[in-house]
Amino acid sequence: MTAHAMPQQHDAEFTQALMHQLMLQTAGAPGADFRVLVFYATAVPLGQTVRVVGKSIAEELKLSEPTVSKSIRRLAGEGWLELVYRQGPINFYRIGPRVMQAASAADGDEDVDDDLATVHHLSFGQQDATE
């Protein structure tokens, strides 16, 4: 794939709930995979291309270059990362569809939690008002 892919726009943001979803859904993966995935999910807004080479990622995460390369290949193969374009021998990725699915699931979880918290606070407020 040498052609540039069209930019992908997403309304999702990296949240605590998304971090939790990513942790749960990658629980069986090697530890480096999770660290590399979180790097891609937090380096730029979700959906944008991360223009950082593997060597720099390895240095920032205190991992070896081969370990980062293997993690990137596994993550891309499983849909966690998506190849956007190549520049010579260098591949550039953005988060893949599985992260966006996790973001959707996390957004759904947050909505449920917010509604429950509101109802919980209302019931306490009503008890305080009657005493």
MMTF fields as JSON, N, C-alpha, C and O atoms, coordinates in Angstrom:
{
  "mmtfVersion": "1.0.0",
  "mmtfProducer": "UNKNOWN",
  "numBonds": 523,
  "numAtoms": 524,
  "numGroups": 131,
  "numChains": 1,
  "numModels": 1,
  "chainsPerModel": [1],
  "groupsPerChain": [131],
  "chainIdList": ["A"],
  "bondAtomList": [4, 2, 8, 6, 12, 10, 16, 14, 20, 18, 24, 22, 28, 26, 32, 30, 36, 34, 40, 38, 44, 42, 48, 46, 52, 50, 56, 54, 60, 58, 64, 62, 68, 66, 72, 70, 76, 74, 80, 78, 84, 82, 88, 86, 92, 90, 96, 94, 100, 98, 104, 102, 108, 106, 112, 110, 116, 114, 120, 118, 124, 122, 128, 126, 132, 130, 136, 134, 140, 138, 144, 142, 148, 146, 152, 150, 156, 154, 160, 158, 164, 162, 168, 166, 172, 170, 176, 174, 180, 178, 184, 182, 188, 186, 192, 190, 196, 194, 200, 198, 204, 202, 208, 206, 212, 210, 216, 214, 220, 218, 224, 222, 228, 226, 232, 230, 236, 234, 240, 238, 244, 242, 248, 246, 252, 250, 256, 254, 260, 258, 264, 262, 268, 266, 272, 270, 276, 274, 280, 278, 284, 282, 288, 286, 292, 290, 296, 294, 300, 298, 304, 302, 308, 306, 312, 310, 316, 314, 320, 318, 324, 322, 328, 326, 332, 330, 336, 334, 340, 338, 344, 342, 348, 346, 352, 350, 356, 354, 360, 358, 364, 362, 368, 366, 372, 370, 376, 374, 380, 378, 384, 382, 388, 386, 392, 390, 396, 394, 400, 398, 404, 402, 408, 406, 412, 410, 416, 414, 420, 418, 424, 422, 428, 426, 432, 430, 436, 434, 440, 438, 444, 442, 448, 446, 452, 450, 456, 454, 460, 458, 464, 462, 468, 466, 472, 470, 476, 474, 480, 478, 484, 482, 488, 486, 492, 490, 496, 494, 500, 498, 504, 502, 508, 506, 512, 510, 516, 514, 520, 518],
  "bondOrderList": [1, 1, 1, 1, 1, 1, 1, 1, 1, 1, 1, 1, 1, 1, 1, 1, 1, 1, 1, 1, 1, 1, 1, 1, 1, 1, 1, 1, 1, 1, 1, 1, 1, 1, 1, 1, 1, 1, 1, 1, 1, 1, 1, 1, 1, 1, 1, 1, 1, 1, 1, 1, 1, 1, 1, 1, 1, 1, 1, 1, 1, 1, 1, 1, 1, 1, 1, 1, 1, 1, 1, 1, 1, 1, 1, 1, 1, 1, 1, 1, 1, 1, 1, 1, 1, 1, 1, 1, 1, 1, 1, 1, 1, 1, 1, 1, 1, 1, 1, 1, 1, 1, 1, 1, 1, 1, 1, 1, 1, 1, 1, 1, 1, 1, 1, 1, 1, 1, 1, 1, 1, 1, 1, 1, 1, 1, 1, 1, 1, 1],
  "groupList": [{"groupName": "MET", "atomNameList": ["N", "CA", "C", "O"], "elementList": ["N", "C", "C", "O"], "formalChargeList": [0, 0, 0, 0], "bondAtomList": [1, 0, 2, 1, 3, 2], "bondOrderList": [1, 1, 2], "singleLetterCode": "M", "chemCompType": "L-PEPTIDE LINKING"}, {"groupName": "THR", "atomNameList": ["N", "CA", "C", "O"], "elementList": ["N", "C", "C", "O"], "formalChargeList": [0, 0, 0, 0], "bondAtomList": [1, 0, 2, 1, 3, 2], "bondOrderList": [1, 1, 2], "singleLetterCode": "T", "chemCompType": "L-PEPTIDE LINKING"}, {"groupName": "ALA", "atomNameList": ["N", "CA", "C", "O"], "elementList": ["N", "C", "C", "O"], "formalChargeList": [0, 0, 0, 0], "bondAtomList": [1, 0, 2, 1, 3, 2], "bondOrderList": [1, 1, 2], "singleLetterCode": "A", "chemCompType": "L-PEPTIDE LINKING"}, {"groupName": "HIS", "atomNameList": ["N", "CA", "C", "O"], "elementList": ["N", "C", "C", "O"], "formalChargeList": [0, 0, 0, 0], "bondAtomList": [1, 0, 2, 1, 3, 2], "bondOrderList": [1, 1, 2], "singleLetterCode": "H", "chemCompType": "L-PEPTIDE LINKING"}, {"groupName": "PRO", "atomNameList": ["N", "CA", "C", "O"], "elementList": ["N", "C", "C", "O"], "formalChargeList": [0, 0, 0, 0], "bondAtomList": [1, 0, 2, 1, 3, 2], "bondOrderList": [1, 1, 2], "singleLetterCode": "P", "chemCompType": "L-PEPTIDE LINKING"}, {"groupName": "GLN", "atomNameList": ["N", "CA", "C", "O"], "elementList": ["N", "C", "C", "O"], "formalChargeList": [0, 0, 0, 0], "bondAtomList": [1, 0, 2, 1, 3, 2], "bondOrderList": [1, 1, 2], "singleLetterCode": "Q", "chemCompType": "L-PEPTIDE LINKING"}, {"groupName": "ASP", "atomNameList": ["N", "CA", "C", "O"], "elementList": ["N", "C", "C", "O"], "formalChargeList": [0, 0, 0, 0], "bondAtomList": [1, 0, 2, 1, 3, 2], "bondOrderList": [1, 1, 2], "singleLetterCode": "D", "chemCompType": "L-PEPTIDE LINKING"}, {"groupName": "GLU", "atomNameList": ["N", "CA", "C", "O"], "elementList": ["N", "C", "C", "O"], "formalChargeList": [0, 0, 0, 0], "bondAtomList": [1, 0, 2, 1, 3, 2], "bondOrderList": [1, 1, 2], "singleLetterCode": "E", "chemCompType": "L-PEPTIDE LINKING"}, {"groupName": "PHE", "atomNameList": ["N", "CA", "C", "O"], "elementList": ["N", "C", "C", "O"], "formalChargeList": [0, 0, 0, 0], "bondAtomList": [1, 0, 2, 1, 3, 2], "bondOrderList": [1, 1, 2], "singleLetterCode": "F", "chemCompType": "L-PEPTIDE LINKING"}, {"groupName": "LEU", "atomNameList": ["N", "CA", "C", "O"], "elementList": ["N", "C", "C", "O"], "formalChargeList": [0, 0, 0, 0], "bondAtomList": [1, 0, 2, 1, 3, 2], "bondOrderList": [1, 1, 2], "singleLetterCode": "L", "chemCompType": "L-PEPTIDE LINKING"}, {"groupName": "GLY", "atomNameList": ["N", "CA", "C", "O"], "elementList": ["N", "C", "C", "O"], "formalChargeList": [0, 0, 0, 0], "bondAtomList": [1, 0, 2, 1, 3, 2], "bondOrderList": [1, 1, 2], "singleLetterCode": "G", "chemCompType": "PEPTIDE LINKING"}, {"groupName": "ARG", "atomNameList": ["N", "CA", "C", "O"], "elementList": ["N", "C", "C", "O"], "formalChargeList": [0, 0, 0, 0], "bondAtomList": [1, 0, 2, 1, 3, 2], "bondOrderList": [1, 1, 2], "singleLetterCode": "R", "chemCompType": "L-PEPTIDE LINKING"}, {"groupName": "VAL", "atomNameList": ["N", "CA", "C", "O"], "elementList": ["N", "C", "C", "O"], "formalChargeList": [0, 0, 0, 0], "bondAtomList": [1, 0, 2, 1, 3, 2], "bondOrderList": [1, 1, 2], "singleLetterCode": "V", "chemCompType": "L-PEPTIDE LINKING"}, {"groupName": "TYR", "atomNameList": ["N", "CA", "C", "O"], "elementList": ["N", "C", "C", "O"], "formalChargeList": [0, 0, 0, 0], "bondAtomList": [1, 0, 2, 1, 3, 2], "bondOrderList": [1, 1, 2], "singleLetterCode": "Y", "chemCompType": "L-PEPTIDE LINKING"}, {"groupName": "LYS", "atomNameList": ["N", "CA", "C", "O"], "elementList": ["N", "C", "C", "O"], "formalChargeList": [0, 0, 0, 0], "bondAtomList": [1, 0, 2, 1, 3, 2], "bondOrderList": [1, 1, 2], "singleLetterCode": "K", "chemCompType": "L-PEPTIDE LINKING"}, {"groupName": "SER", "atomNameList": ["N", "CA", "C", "O"], "elementList": ["N", "C", "C", "O"], "formalChargeList": [0, 0, 0, 0], "bondAtomList": [1, 0, 2, 1, 3, 2], "bondOrderList": [1, 1, 2], "singleLetterCode": "S", "chemCompType": "L-PEPTIDE LINKING"}, {"groupName": "ILE", "atomNameList": ["N", "CA", "C", "O"], "elementList": ["N", "C", "C", "O"], "formalChargeList": [0, 0, 0, 0], "bondAtomList": [1, 0, 2, 1, 3, 2], "bondOrderList": [1, 1, 2], "singleLetterCode": "I", "chemCompType": "L-PEPTIDE LINKING"}, {"groupName": "TRP", "atomNameList": ["N", "CA", "C", "O"], "elementList": ["N", "C", "C", "O"], "formalChargeList": [0, 0, 0, 0], "bondAtomList": [1, 0, 2, 1, 3, 2], "bondOrderList": [1, 1, 2], "singleLetterCode": "W", "chemCompType": "L-PEPTIDE LINKING"}, {"groupName": "ASN", "atomNameList": ["N", "CA", "C", "O"], "elementList": ["N", "C", "C", "O"], "formalChargeList": [0, 0, 0, 0], "bondAtomList": [1, 0, 2, 1, 3, 2], "bondOrderList": [1, 1, 2], "singleLetterCode": "N", "chemCompType": "L-PEPTIDE LINKING"}],
  "groupTypeList": [0, 1, 2, 3, 2, 0, 4, 5, 5, 3, 6, 2, 7, 8, 1, 5, 2, 9, 0, 3, 5, 9, 0, 9, 5, 1, 2, 10, 2, 4, 10, 2, 6, 8, 11, 12, 9, 12, 8, 13, 2, 1, 2, 12, 4, 9, 10, 5, 1, 12, 11, 12, 12, 10, 14, 15, 16, 2, 7, 7, 9, 14, 9, 15, 7, 4, 1, 12, 15, 14, 15, 16, 11, 11, 9, 2, 10, 7, 10, 17, 9, 7, 9, 12, 13, 11, 5, 10, 4, 16, 18, 8, 13, 11, 16, 10, 4, 11, 12, 0, 5, 2, 2, 15, 2, 2, 6, 10, 6, 7, 6, 12, 6, 6, 6, 9, 2, 1, 12, 3, 3, 9, 15, 8, 10, 5, 5, 6, 2, 1, 7],
  "groupIdList": [1, 2, 3, 4, 5, 6, 7, 8, 9, 10, 11, 12, 13, 14, 15, 16, 17, 18, 19, 20, 21, 22, 23, 24, 25, 26, 27, 28, 29, 30, 31, 32, 33, 34, 35, 36, 37, 38, 39, 40, 41, 42, 43, 44, 45, 46, 47, 48, 49, 50, 51, 52, 53, 54, 55, 56, 57, 58, 59, 60, 61, 62, 63, 64, 65, 66, 67, 68, 69, 70, 71, 72, 73, 74, 75, 76, 77, 78, 79, 80, 81, 82, 83, 84, 85, 86, 87, 88, 89, 90, 91, 92, 93, 94, 95, 96, 97, 98, 99, 100, 101, 102, 103, 104, 105, 106, 107, 108, 109, 110, 111, 112, 113, 114, 115, 116, 117, 118, 119, 120, 121, 122, 123, 124, 125, 126, 127, 128, 129, 130, 131],
  "secStructList": [7, 7, 1, 7, 7, 7, 7, 7, 7, 7, 7, 7, 7, 7, 7, 2, 2, 2, 2, 2, 2, 2, 2, 2, 2, 6, 6, 6, 1, 7, 2, 2, 2, 2, 2, 2, 2, 2, 2, 2, 2, 2, 2, 1, 1, 6, 6, 1, 7, 5, 7, 7, 7, 2, 2, 2, 2, 2, 2, 2, 2, 6, 7, 7, 2, 2, 2, 2, 2, 2, 2, 2, 2, 2, 2, 2, 2, 6, 6, 1, 3, 3, 3, 3, 3, 3, 3, 6, 6, 3, 3, 3, 3, 3, 3, 7, 2, 2, 2, 2, 2, 2, 2, 2, 2, 2, 2, 2, 2, 2, 2, 2, 2, 2, 2, 2, 2, 2, 2, 2, 2, 2, 2, 2, 2, 2, 2, 2, 2, 2, 7],
  "xCoordList": [0.861, 0.0, 0.899, 1.503, 0.987, 1.833, 1.024, 1.548, -0.23, -1.067, -1.465, -1.599, -1.65, -2.085, -3.568, -4.37, -3.923, -5.325, -5.963, -5.293, -7.257, -7.989, -7.998, -8.07, -7.925, -7.977, -9.289, -10.337, -9.214, -10.385, -10.749, -9.886, -11.985, -12.423, -13.27, -14.148, -13.019, -13.774, -14.144, -13.381, -15.322, -15.757, -15.287, -15.372, -14.792, -14.389, -13.129, -12.285, -13.032, -11.86, -11.299, -12.007, -10.031, -9.414, -9.851, -9.564, -10.546, -11.091, -10.638, -10.041, -10.927, -10.634, -11.414, -10.888, -12.648, -13.471, -12.885, -12.899, -12.373, -11.744, -10.479, -10.23, -9.684, -8.475, -8.836, -8.155, -9.9, -10.348, -10.756, -10.383, -11.517, -11.928, -10.717, -10.665, -9.741, -8.543, -7.794, -7.314, -7.695, -7.009, -7.711, -7.056, -9.026, -9.775, -9.701, -9.531, -9.828, -9.873, -8.508, -8.437, -7.435, -6.092, -5.437, -4.222, -6.215, -5.663, -4.803, -3.84, -5.113, -4.348, -3.148, -2.377, -2.977, -1.874, -0.587, -0.63, 0.55, 1.808, 1.76, 1.132, 2.423, 2.396, 2.851, 2.32, 3.816, 4.305, 3.205, 3.148, 2.336, 1.264, 0.367, 0.006, 0.006, -0.85, -0.156, -0.777, 1.115, 1.86, 1.942, 1.764, 2.208, 2.297, 0.921, 0.821, -0.13, -1.479, -1.856, -2.413, -1.563, -1.878, -1.056, -1.546, 0.18, 0.977, 0.244, 0.083, -0.2, -0.903, -2.221, -2.603, -2.912, -4.208, -4.084, -5.035, -2.909, -2.752, -1.797, -1.726, -1.068, -0.063, -0.699, -0.151, -1.843, -2.566, -4.054, -4.431, -4.914, -6.356, -6.756, -6.199, -7.719, -8.14, -8.492, -9.203, -7.979, -8.261, -7.19, -7.172, -6.3, -5.23, -4.018, -3.807, -3.229, -2.028, -0.948, -0.681, -0.333, 0.801, 2.051, 2.411, 2.698, 3.881, 5.15, 5.98, 5.273, 6.427, 6.94, 6.158, 8.236, 8.809, 8.987, 9.057, 9.057, 9.172, 10.343, 10.231, 11.467, 12.641, 12.334, 12.72, 11.646, 11.289, 10.272, 10.341, 9.332, 8.345, 9.066, 8.782, 9.996, 10.762, 11.52, 11.539, 12.137, 12.882, 11.959, 12.279, 10.805, 9.876, 9.287, 9.075, 9.022, 8.41, 9.428, 9.061, 10.712, 11.782, 11.67, 11.83, 11.39, 11.308, 12.332, 12.829, 12.649, 13.561, 12.805, 11.586, 13.537, 12.907, 12.23, 11.103, 12.882, 12.2, 10.895, 9.924, 10.872, 9.656, 8.545, 7.403, 8.86, 7.866, 7.388, 6.192, 8.3, 7.922, 6.965, 5.967, 7.27, 6.39, 5.025, 3.994, 5.02, 3.747, 2.92, 1.716, 3.554, 2.829, 2.234, 1.078, 3.01, 2.497, 1.308, 0.305, 1.411, 0.292, -0.938, -2.05, -0.724, -1.851, -2.528, -3.754, -1.745, -2.318, -3.052, -4.122, -2.488, -3.118, -4.442, -5.313, -4.591, -5.815, -6.807, -7.863, -6.477, -7.401, -7.289, -8.094, -6.293, -6.104, -5.427, -5.677, -4.568, -3.916, -4.257, -4.597, -4.161, -4.473, -3.355, -2.988, -2.822, -1.79, -2.404, -3.392, -1.818, -2.33, -1.528, -2.1, -0.192, 0.651, 2.075, 2.474, 2.821, 4.244, 5.05, 4.658, 6.171, 7.119, 8.443, 9.149, 8.767, 9.919, 9.658, 8.608, 10.592, 10.395, 9.634, 9.457, 9.186, 8.556, 7.039, 6.495, 6.367, 4.905, 4.399, 4.992, 3.297, 2.655, 1.236, 0.497, 0.875, -0.393, -1.232, -0.747, -2.489, -3.408, -4.158, -4.048, -4.912, -5.686, -6.663, -7.118, -6.981, -7.83, -9.269, -9.653, -10.059, -11.491, -11.801, -12.83, -10.942, -11.22, -11.135, -11.859, -10.262, -10.19, -11.461, -12.005, -11.938, -13.153, -14.36, -15.265, -14.377, -15.446, -15.363, -16.382, -14.144, -13.963, -14.394, -14.969, -14.116, -14.528, -16.047, -16.605, -16.713, -18.184, -18.723, -19.673, -18.112, -18.534, -18.288, -19.114, -17.156, -16.828, -17.812, -18.235, -18.185, -19.162, -20.493, -21.152, -20.89, -22.132, -22.076, -23.054, -20.932, -20.768, -20.837, -21.453, -20.206, -20.222, -21.633, -22.01, -22.433, -23.795, -24.597, -25.344, -24.45, -25.173, -24.723, -25.559, -23.423, -22.922, -23.413, -23.788, -23.421, -23.878, -25.344, -25.719, -26.178, -27.593, -27.785, -28.582, -27.073, -27.209, -26.752, -27.376, -25.702, -25.203, -26.222, -26.434, -26.843, -27.826, -29.023, -29.477, -29.535, -30.671, -30.28, -31.061, -29.078, -28.599, -28.543, -28.984, -28.013, -27.916, -29.286, -29.493, -30.222, -31.561, -32.252, -32.918, -32.099, -32.776, -32.203, -32.957, -30.9, -30.327, -30.792, -31.049, -30.895, -31.334, -32.761, -33.092, -33.612, -35.007, -35.104, -35.941, -34.251, -34.285, -33.845, -34.442, -32.807, -32.311, -33.375, -33.487, -34.148, -35.136, -36.31, -36.958, -36.584, -37.745, -37.386, -38.285, -36.112, -35.742, -35.689, -35.396],
  "yCoordList": [-1.176, 0.0, 1.228, 1.56, 1.894, 3.074, 4.347, 5.435, 4.239, 5.43, 5.944, 5.18, 7.239, 7.845, 7.584, 7.801, 7.129, 6.909, 8.244, 9.18, 8.307, 9.52, 9.672, 8.676, 10.91, 11.115, 10.598, 10.692, 10.063, 9.532, 10.475, 10.82, 10.892, 11.783, 10.992, 10.232, 11.161, 10.48, 11.493, 12.409, 11.311, 12.168, 11.633, 12.329, 10.395, 9.77, 10.426, 10.933, 10.4, 10.923, 9.812, 8.874, 9.928, 8.957, 9.296, 10.377, 8.356, 8.575, 7.46, 6.472, 7.635, 6.593, 5.33, 4.224, 5.479, 4.318, 3.587, 2.357, 4.333, 3.696, 2.969, 1.846, 3.586, 2.941, 1.622, 0.615, 1.629, 0.416, -0.651, -1.816, -0.266, -1.205, -1.805, -3.014, -0.961, -1.455, -2.442, -3.471, -2.133, -3.027, -4.384, -5.424, -4.378, -5.628, -6.431, -7.65, -5.75, -6.457, -6.946, -7.817, -6.41, -6.874, -7.645, -7.839, -8.079, -8.733, -9.948, -10.218, -10.676, -11.867, -11.592, -12.505, -10.357, -10.002, -9.784, -9.511, -9.905, -9.579, -8.154, -7.28, -7.92, -6.619, -5.473, -4.367, -5.721, -4.672, -4.217, -3.041, -5.128, -4.769, -3.702, -2.737, -3.865, -2.888, -1.538, -0.512, -1.522, -0.261, 0.428, 1.643, -0.341, 0.23, 0.744, 1.826, -0.014, 0.416, 1.712, 2.615, 1.81, 3.034, 4.205, 5.333, 3.947, 5.011, 5.555, 6.767, 4.66, 5.1, 5.796, 6.749, 5.325, 5.91, 7.281, 8.064, 7.577, 8.842, 9.83, 10.984, 9.409, 10.279, 11.422, 12.523, 11.16, 12.15, 11.931, 10.9, 12.866, 12.622, 11.335, 11.014, 10.608, 9.34, 9.514, 10.443, 8.601, 8.622, 9.293, 9.121, 10.048, 10.699, 9.78, 8.917, 9.983, 9.185, 9.572, 10.753, 8.56, 8.79, 8.801, 7.786, 9.944, 10.097, 9.996, 10.905, 8.869, 8.581, 7.209, 6.269, 7.092, 5.816, 4.872, 5.302, 3.586, 2.556, 2.756, 2.489, 3.222, 3.441, 4.454, 4.258, 5.523, 6.544, 6.016, 6.331, 5.214, 4.614, 3.705, 3.73, 2.909, 2.006, 2.786, 2.39, 3.881, 4.696, 5.276, 5.252, 5.801, 6.41, 5.389, 5.69, 4.176, 3.145, 2.265, 1.359, 2.539, 1.742, 0.265, -0.629, 0.03, -1.312, -1.426, -0.413, -2.642, -2.82, -2.578, -2.737, -2.195, -1.983, -3.246, -3.164, -4.422, -5.634, -5.92, -6.378, -5.652, -5.869, -4.946, -5.382, -3.682, -2.732, -3.132, -3.07, -3.538, -3.958, -5.145, -5.166, -6.133, -7.303, -6.896, -7.378, -6.022, -5.56, -4.838, -5.07, -3.967, -3.238, -4.21, -4.059, -5.208, -6.199, -6.958, -7.153, -7.391, -8.115, -7.218, -7.623, -6.002, -5.076, -4.748, -4.662, -4.566, -4.287, -5.521, -5.399, -6.69, -7.92, -8.209, -8.866, -7.716, -7.95, -6.784, -6.825, -5.748, -4.63, -3.526, -2.595, -3.61, -2.542, -1.327, -0.195, -1.561, -0.482, -0.658, -1.753, 0.441, 0.43, 1.142, 2.269, 0.47, 1.079, 2.199, 1.991, 3.379, 4.529, 4.726, 4.871, 4.731, 4.849, 4.423, 4.268, 4.242, 3.917, 5.03, 5.616, 5.309, 6.259, 5.504, 5.379, 5.002, 4.125, 2.863, 2.241, 2.47, 1.25, 1.485, 0.551, 2.709, 3.05, 3.071, 3.714, 2.358, 2.327, 3.303, 3.449, 3.964, 4.872, 4.385, 4.046, 4.358, 3.781, 4.79, 5.825, 4.454, 5.12, 4.008, 2.84, 4.367, 3.35, 2.725, 3.378, 1.46, 0.718, 0.618, 1.202, -0.13, -0.234, -0.853, -0.534, -1.719, -2.326, -1.291, -1.391, -0.301, 0.758, 1.589, 1.973, 1.872, 2.673, 1.909, 2.512, 0.575, -0.234, -0.168, -0.063, -0.23, -0.122, 1.258, 1.386, 2.294, 3.652, 3.751, 4.389, 3.123, 3.124, 2.402, 2.861, 1.265, 0.519, 1.339, 1.349, 2.021, 2.852, 4.008, 4.342, 4.624, 5.718, 5.216, 5.905, 4.024, 3.441, 3.191, 3.431, 2.705, 2.47, 3.772, 3.824, 4.833, 6.114, 6.655, 7.194, 6.514, 7.017, 6.31, 6.954, 4.989, 4.236, 4.679, 4.909, 4.804, 5.225, 6.621, 6.859, 7.549, 8.899, 8.893, 9.567, 8.133, 8.086, 7.503, 8.026, 6.43, 5.829, 6.788, 6.86, 7.504, 8.447, 9.561, 9.976, 10.041, 11.106, 10.632, 11.342, 9.452, 8.911, 8.712, 9.023, 8.197, 7.969, 9.282, 9.341, 10.32, 11.605, 12.225, 12.871, 12.046, 12.586, 11.932, 12.608, 10.616, 9.942, 10.386, 10.502, 10.636, 11.133, 12.562, 12.931, 13.353, 14.745, 14.814, 15.696, 13.905, 13.889, 13.481, 14.008, 12.542, 12.138, 13.289, 13.521, 14.012, 15.135, 16.237, 16.896, 16.433, 17.497, 17.18, 18.097, 15.9, 15.538, 15.47, 15.429, 15.456, 15.326, 16.656, 16.731],
  "zCoordList": [0.0, 0.0, 0.0, 1.02, -1.125, -1.207, -1.34, -1.105, -1.709, -1.851, -0.477, 0.479, -0.402, 0.862, 1.061, 0.153, 2.227, 2.561, 2.911, 3.348, 2.71, 3.056, 4.575, 5.295, 5.069, 6.519, 7.08, 6.442, 8.257, 8.919, 10.058, 10.865, 10.139, 11.203, 12.193, 11.786, 13.469, 14.521, 15.587, 15.891, 16.143, 17.237, 18.586, 19.598, 18.599, 19.85, 20.41, 19.671, 21.719, 22.408, 23.281, 23.647, 23.606, 24.507, 25.927, 26.442, 26.544, 27.884, 28.821, 28.393, 30.072, 31.053, 30.711, 30.841, 30.281, 29.93, 28.717, 28.672, 27.74, 26.58, 27.019, 26.579, 27.872, 28.38, 29.048, 28.853, 29.828, 30.509, 29.493, 29.639, 28.466, 27.421, 26.711, 26.482, 26.362, 25.68, 26.57, 26.094, 27.849, 28.774, 28.832, 28.762, 28.958, 29.05, 27.755, 27.784, 26.628, 25.347, 24.877, 24.011, 25.424, 25.049, 26.192, 26.187, 27.157, 28.349, 28.019, 28.736, 26.975, 26.622, 25.735, 25.441, 25.307, 24.407, 25.205, 26.404, 24.53, 25.224, 25.766, 25.169, 26.896, 27.556, 26.665, 26.763, 25.806, 24.914, 23.96, 23.601, 23.549, 22.617, 23.224, 22.549, 24.481, 25.136, 25.2, 24.923, 25.558, 25.651, 24.291, 24.196, 23.247, 21.895, 21.466, 20.886, 21.741, 21.378, 22.082, 21.459, 23.357, 24.101, 23.553, 23.503, 23.147, 22.526, 21.296, 21.156, 20.406, 19.198, 19.52, 18.842, 20.548, 20.901, 21.55, 21.538, 22.119, 22.841, 22.181, 22.605, 21.163, 20.539, 19.754, 19.698, 19.154, 18.351, 18.588, 19.145, 18.184, 18.312, 17.579, 16.529, 18.138, 17.552, 16.08, 15.697, 15.269, 13.843, 13.011, 11.792, 13.622, 12.871, 12.781, 13.632, 11.733, 11.524, 12.521, 12.742, 13.12, 14.018, 13.141, 12.545, 13.069, 12.221, 13.056, 13.08, 13.734, 14.569, 14.14, 13.998, 13.934, 13.492, 14.676, 15.827, 14.372, 15.397, 16.336, 17.532, 15.808, 16.644, 17.748, 18.9, 17.396, 18.394, 19.397, 20.585, 18.917, 19.815, 20.812, 22.01, 20.302, 21.163, 22.236, 23.401, 21.841, 22.812, 23.875, 25.064, 23.44, 24.4, 25.37, 26.545, 24.87, 25.709, 26.424, 27.172, 26.187, 26.806, 26.408, 27.239, 25.119, 24.553, 23.431, 22.939, 23.027, 21.902, 20.591, 20.529, 19.56, 18.25, 17.724, 17.235, 17.808, 17.33, 18.075, 17.474, 19.373, 20.151, 19.669, 19.517, 19.427, 18.94, 17.549, 17.265, 16.689, 15.333, 15.372, 14.651, 16.215, 16.341, 16.89, 16.421, 17.869, 18.433, 17.38, 17.272, 16.604, 15.564, 14.556, 14.159, 14.134, 13.171, 13.748, 13.061, 15.015, 15.63, 15.743, 15.404, 16.22, 16.402, 15.078, 15.014, 14.028, 12.705, 12.18, 11.583, 12.396, 11.939, 12.621, 12.051, 13.846, 14.619, 14.531, 15.163, 13.757, 13.579, 14.615, 14.608, 15.519, 16.505, 15.885, 16.297, 14.893, 14.151, 12.681, 12.233, 11.937, 10.511, 9.757, 10.087, 8.743, 7.913, 7.085, 6.382, 7.172, 6.429, 5.146, 4.066, 5.271, 4.088, 4.393, 5.547, 3.324, 3.426, 2.802, 1.793, 3.412, 2.844, 2.783, 3.784, 1.591, 1.468, 2.272, 2.113, 3.134, 3.929, 5.237, 6.02, 5.481, 6.763, 6.618, 5.72, 7.516, 7.544, 8.6, 9.669, 8.282, 9.232, 9.496, 8.572, 10.759, 11.201, 11.971, 12.427, 12.096, 13.019, 13.733, 13.361, 14.747, 15.449, 14.467, 13.528, 14.689, 13.768, 14.232, 15.245, 13.477, 13.776, 15.138, 15.734, 15.633, 16.945, 18.06, 19.051, 17.912, 18.933, 18.867, 19.903, 17.661, 17.537, 18.088, 18.666, 17.909, 18.504, 20.027, 20.709, 20.551, 22.008, 22.496, 23.577, 21.697, 22.064, 22.106, 22.999, 21.148, 21.143, 22.364, 22.996, 22.696, 23.876, 25.14, 26.053, 25.185, 26.354, 26.475, 27.582, 25.353, 25.392, 25.923, 26.701, 25.51, 25.999, 27.483, 28.191, 27.973, 29.404, 30.183, 31.248, 29.662, 30.369, 30.481, 31.521, 29.404, 29.442, 30.526, 31.262, 30.631, 31.648, 33.029, 33.903, 33.242, 34.544, 34.903, 36.051, 33.952, 34.229, 34.644, 35.603, 33.925, 34.259, 35.653, 36.431, 35.982, 37.305, 38.395, 39.454, 38.158, 39.152, 39.381, 40.52, 38.337, 38.466, 39.284, 40.182, 38.988, 39.724, 41.177, 42.077, 41.419, 42.784, 43.56, 44.708, 42.951, 43.643, 43.879, 44.906, 42.959, 43.148, 44.327, 45.111, 44.463, 45.563, 46.91, 47.876, 47.004, 48.234, 48.511, 49.657, 47.458, 47.628, 48.131, 48.924, 47.688, 48.133, 49.598, 50.33, 50.041, 51.442, 52.332, 53.383, 51.923, 52.724, 52.826, 53.86, 51.768, 51.753, 52.696, 53.201, 52.932, 53.762, 55.232, 56.072, 55.575, 57.003, 57.679, 58.873]
}
